[in-house]
Amino acid sequence: MARSGEDAAHPRPEFRRRRELGAASARSLLLTVLGEFVLPGGEPVWTATFLRALGLLGVEEKAVRQALARSAAEGWLAGERHGRRTAWRLTPAGERLLTDGTDRIYGFGGPVGDWDGRWLLVLATVPETSRRLRHLLRTRLAWSGLGNLSPGVWATPHPGREREVRRVLAEIGVADTSTLFTGRLGDLAEARRVARQAWDLDEIELSYEDFLEAVHALRPCDDQGTFAAHTRLVQAWRRFPFLDPALPAELLPDDWSGSQAFTLFHERHDTWRPVADRQWKAMSGD
């Protein structure tokens, strides 16, 4: 994306993984803005407001318009013409999507509490010929915090998620061919081995370390900079509920970076949110 001379002189720190570099897409940043500012406001938002807001994040006008059009095509936004201008509002489906995501983001990362040693195991298979269904099963179960032990075998140390998992299996259409049960997996050493087999904890911790480094590098000095920093903060954090299964402390490595990241996220969020809200309201004026 093209950048102004001022931007080039003061490059924005970006959340990047050491092994997987790349800036967030315009659509992904739009979803963050929708969830963080539009959903709580409950009011239609002009196209110009999105152009200003995402422009502060380095997104070009064409990409913003494409992201709005795509979100509308997917049923999350609806546009209303007012002369030559368009006001966008969240559809009921968009509100549900963003409310679920917001609840997951802000309810994630705190202390898990005592663990009784039980696991929920799921045996769920999909025909090899149905790649789309297998991908859907994998992503939906991962979002529910389950790890893949082996082909067709999923696990989580949170048996209380059984109802959620059954709903996912039913929605995908594999409930009748799936089996769920709870039980213990030997001693703690075996449980920790299973956790490392089901999830790449080293890779997850690497992502947390990158998050910590990038957040510490964000030093906004005005309202616009704070809006951009705050949005990038939430943008980076909202992927962790998908990456991190929120395992009990007994199953995690010592000095788990996720705990530090959780604390830093909420400290920065509480500090930056009022200023970001003020900047959003300023950009939302006619």
C-alpha positions as semicolon CSV with decimal commas, in nm:
position;residue;x (nm);y (nm);z (nm)
1;M;0,000;0,000;0,000
2;A;0,117;0,351;-0,072
3;R;0,227;0,552;0,231
4;S;0,271;0,924;0,280
5;G;0,610;1,079;0,352
6;E;0,512;1,129;0,716
7;D;0,413;0,762;0,748
8;A;0,739;0,653;0,590
9;A;0,936;0,868;0,835
10;H;0,744;0,724;1,132
11;P;0,654;0,368;1,036
12;R;0,375;0,207;1,235
13;P;0,476;-0,106;1,425
14;E;0,281;-0,398;1,285
15;F;0,177;-0,721;1,454
16;R;0,372;-0,988;1,271
17;R;0,469;-1,344;1,339
18;R;0,836;-1,431;1,308
19;R;0,755;-1,721;1,078
20;E;0,448;-1,583;0,905
21;L;0,479;-1,219;0,807
22;G;0,198;-1,007;0,668
23;A;-0,027;-0,714;0,757
24;A;-0,394;-0,759;0,838
25;S;-0,633;-0,741;0,543
26;A;-0,875;-0,454;0,492
27;R;-1,168;-0,689;0,557
28;S;-1,019;-0,814;0,882
29;L;-0,951;-0,459;1,004
30;L;-1,304;-0,359;0,904
31;L;-1,444;-0,641;1,120
32;T;-1,240;-0,516;1,414
33;V;-1,370;-0,162;1,367
34;L;-1,727;-0,294;1,334
35;G;-1,701;-0,494;1,654
36;E;-1,516;-0,234;1,858
37;F;-1,697;0,086;1,754
38;V;-2,002;0,024;1,534
39;L;-2,163;-0,255;1,737
40;P;-2,162;-0,064;2,069
41;G;-2,285;0,255;1,898
42;G;-2,581;0,089;1,730
43;E;-2,604;0,364;1,465
44;P;-2,554;0,365;1,085
45;V;-2,208;0,478;0,974
46;W;-2,119;0,676;0,663
47;T;-1,874;0,537;0,410
48;A;-1,658;0,844;0,470
49;T;-1,618;0,747;0,836
50;F;-1,484;0,405;0,742
51;L;-1,249;0,568;0,490
52;R;-1,111;0,798;0,761
53;A;-1,084;0,524;1,023
54;L;-0,920;0,260;0,807
55;G;-0,707;0,527;0,642
56;L;-0,543;0,578;0,981
57;L;-0,451;0,209;0,964
58;G;-0,289;0,244;0,624
59;V;-0,575;0,097;0,419
60;E;-0,637;0,256;0,081
61;E;-0,980;0,384;-0,023
62;K;-1,034;0,117;-0,288
63;A;-0,964;-0,162;-0,039
64;V;-1,204;-0,009;0,215
65;R;-1,485;0,009;-0,040
66;Q;-1,419;-0,349;-0,148
67;A;-1,427;-0,466;0,215
68;L;-1,760;-0,290;0,272
69;A;-1,908;-0,441;-0,044
70;R;-1,787;-0,788;0,048
71;S;-1,926;-0,760;0,402
72;A;-2,261;-0,654;0,255
73;A;-2,256;-0,946;0,010
74;E;-2,197;-1,184;0,300
75;G;-2,497;-1,041;0,482
76;W;-2,320;-0,862;0,768
77;L;-2,385;-0,505;0,652
78;A;-2,666;-0,330;0,468
79;G;-2,617;-0,003;0,283
80;E;-2,874;0,277;0,266
81;R;-2,839;0,546;0,001
82;H;-2,887;0,909;0,101
83;G;-2,834;1,105;-0,216
84;R;-2,475;1,042;-0,320
85;R;-2,376;0,906;0,019
86;T;-2,421;0,560;0,175
87;A;-2,485;0,482;0,540
88;W;-2,403;0,130;0,658
89;R;-2,579;-0,055;0,937
90;L;-2,521;-0,398;1,086
91;T;-2,771;-0,663;0,989
92;P;-2,909;-0,898;1,257
93;A;-2,666;-1,163;1,129
94;G;-2,379;-0,915;1,154
95;E;-2,479;-0,820;1,507
96;R;-2,484;-1,187;1,611
97;L;-2,147;-1,253;1,451
98;L;-1,982;-0,955;1,617
99;T;-2,152;-1,006;1,954
100;D;-2,033;-1,367;1,966
101;G;-1,684;-1,260;1,863
102;T;-1,672;-0,977;2,116
103;D;-1,787;-1,206;2,397
104;R;-1,517;-1,456;2,302
105;I;-1,244;-1,191;2,276
106;Y;-1,309;-1,021;2,609
107;G;-1,398;-1,338;2,794
108;F;-1,074;-1,504;2,687
109;G;-0,736;-1,529;2,856
110;G;-0,819;-1,505;3,225
111;P;-0,741;-1,771;3,486
112;V;-0,900;-2,103;3,389
113;G;-0,960;-2,219;3,747
114;D;-0,916;-2,559;3,905
115;W;-0,908;-2,860;3,674
116;D;-1,041;-3,199;3,781
117;G;-0,831;-3,392;3,529
118;R;-1,119;-3,485;3,298
119;W;-1,119;-3,449;2,921
120;L;-1,390;-3,439;2,659
121;L;-1,298;-3,665;2,366
122;V;-1,471;-3,644;2,030
123;L;-1,459;-3,906;1,756
124;A;-1,576;-3,730;1,441
125;T;-1,493;-3,830;1,088
126;V;-1,577;-3,682;0,751
127;P;-1,542;-3,860;0,415
128;E;-1,204;-3,800;0,255
129;T;-1,381;-3,680;-0,057
130;S;-1,540;-3,386;0,126
131;R;-1,251;-3,145;0,172
132;R;-1,479;-2,849;0,241
133;L;-1,660;-3,036;0,519
134;R;-1,333;-3,152;0,674
135;H;-1,203;-2,796;0,674
136;L;-1,527;-2,671;0,830
137;L;-1,513;-2,938;1,101
138;R;-1,151;-2,857;1,180
139;T;-1,202;-2,482;1,202
140;R;-1,526;-2,499;1,401
141;L;-1,387;-2,746;1,657
142;A;-1,065;-2,545;1,686
143;W;-1,272;-2,231;1,753
144;S;-1,444;-2,428;2,030
145;G;-1,102;-2,497;2,182
146;L;-1,052;-2,857;2,074
147;G;-0,720;-2,999;1,963
148;N;-0,666;-3,269;1,702
149;L;-0,495;-3,573;1,858
150;S;-0,508;-3,784;1,543
151;P;-0,730;-3,811;1,235
152;G;-1,089;-3,801;1,356
153;V;-0,997;-3,767;1,725
154;W;-1,043;-3,433;1,906
155;A;-0,990;-3,342;2,270
156;T;-1,034;-3,063;2,523
157;P;-0,974;-3,051;2,900
158;H;-1,302;-2,856;2,929
159;P;-1,583;-3,117;2,941
160;G;-1,831;-2,836;2,999
161;R;-1,808;-2,753;2,629
162;E;-1,993;-3,071;2,533
163;R;-2,316;-2,888;2,452
164;E;-2,133;-2,640;2,229
165;V;-1,949;-2,923;2,052
166;R;-2,270;-3,118;1,994
167;R;-2,425;-2,807;1,840
168;V;-2,127;-2,766;1,609
169;L;-2,143;-3,130;1,499
170;A;-2,517;-3,100;1,434
171;E;-2,477;-2,781;1,231
172;I;-2,208;-2,941;1,018
173;G;-2,419;-3,255;0,972
174;V;-2,192;-3,516;1,133
175;A;-2,364;-3,556;1,471
176;D;-2,507;-3,897;1,382
177;T;-2,164;-4,037;1,297
178;S;-1,979;-3,883;1,594
179;T;-1,914;-4,015;1,946
180;L;-1,843;-3,803;2,256
181;F;-1,727;-3,920;2,597
182;T;-1,542;-3,787;2,900
183;G;-1,261;-3,947;3,097
184;R;-0,912;-3,917;3,238
185;L;-0,589;-3,968;3,045
186;G;-0,352;-4,132;3,288
187;D;-0,132;-3,918;3,513
188;L;-0,038;-3,551;3,476
189;A;0,273;-3,632;3,273
190;E;0,060;-3,812;3,015
191;A;-0,195;-3,531;3,015
192;R;0,079;-3,279;2,942
193;R;0,209;-3,500;2,661
194;V;-0,139;-3,520;2,511
195;A;-0,172;-3,141;2,531
196;R;0,150;-3,096;2,336
197;Q;0,034;-3,352;2,082
198;A;-0,301;-3,182;2,029
199;W;-0,171;-2,823;2,021
200;D;0,157;-2,665;1,912
201;L;0,218;-2,483;2,240
202;D;0,561;-2,360;2,129
203;E;0,407;-2,190;1,826
204;I;0,128;-2,039;2,036
205;E;0,381;-1,902;2,283
206;L;0,583;-1,757;1,997
207;S;0,270;-1,571;1,884
208;Y;0,224;-1,432;2,235
209;E;0,586;-1,317;2,245
210;D;0,539;-1,138;1,912
211;F;0,223;-0,976;2,049
212;L;0,406;-0,852;2,360
213;E;0,691;-0,711;2,152
214;A;0,458;-0,535;1,908
215;V;0,233;-0,384;2,175
216;H;0,530;-0,247;2,367
217;A;0,643;-0,084;2,041
218;L;0,314;0,103;1,999
219;R;0,356;0,453;2,144
220;P;0,071;0,673;2,019
221;C;0,112;1,048;2,080
222;D;-0,227;1,188;1,970
223;D;-0,591;1,085;1,929
224;Q;-0,549;0,956;1,576
225;G;-0,245;0,753;1,672
226;T;-0,426;0,614;1,974
227;F;-0,724;0,511;1,761
228;A;-0,489;0,324;1,526
229;A;-0,295;0,165;1,813
230;H;-0,612;0,059;1,991
231;T;-0,759;-0,097;1,676
232;R;-0,435;-0,283;1,604
233;L;-0,428;-0,403;1,964
234;V;-0,775;-0,556;1,937
235;Q;-0,705;-0,683;1,586
236;A;-0,399;-0,872;1,709
237;W;-0,565;-1,004;2,025
238;R;-0,882;-1,134;1,861
239;R;-0,700;-1,421;1,691
240;F;-0,583;-1,574;2,019
241;P;-0,916;-1,737;2,112
242;F;-0,871;-1,936;1,792
243;L;-0,502;-2,015;1,847
244;D;-0,501;-2,076;2,222
245;P;-0,730;-2,348;2,370
246;A;-0,711;-2,189;2,718
247;L;-0,561;-2,494;2,883
248;P;-0,552;-2,536;3,262
249;A;-0,229;-2,412;3,421
250;E;-0,124;-2,771;3,494
251;L;-0,091;-2,840;3,121
252;L;0,102;-2,526;3,028
253;P;0,478;-2,464;3,022
254;D;0,627;-2,267;3,311
255;D;0,622;-1,885;3,270
256;W;0,353;-1,904;3,001
257;S;0,366;-1,583;2,792
258;G;-0,011;-1,587;2,748
259;S;-0,057;-1,465;3,104
260;Q;0,165;-1,161;3,041
261;A;-0,013;-1,093;2,712
262;F;-0,355;-1,102;2,880
263;T;-0,246;-0,846;3,139
264;L;-0,087;-0,615;2,881
265;F;-0,387;-0,634;2,648
266;H;-0,630;-0,523;2,917
267;E;-0,398;-0,253;3,053
268;R;-0,354;-0,097;2,707
269;H;-0,719;-0,147;2,616
270;D;-0,842;0,031;2,929
271;T;-0,598;0,317;2,870
272;W;-0,656;0,366;2,497
273;R;-1,027;0,291;2,464
274;P;-1,163;0,629;2,586
275;V;-0,933;0,819;2,349
276;A;-1,014;0,584;2,059
277;D;-1,387;0,633;2,122
278;R;-1,338;1,011;2,115
279;Q;-1,153;0,989;1,784
280;W;-1,422;0,761;1,638
281;K;-1,691;1,011;1,729
282;A;-1,486;1,290;1,572
283;M;-1,454;1,092;1,248
284;S;-1,825;1,005;1,251
285;G;-1,936;1,367;1,220
286;D;-2,097;1,475;0,893
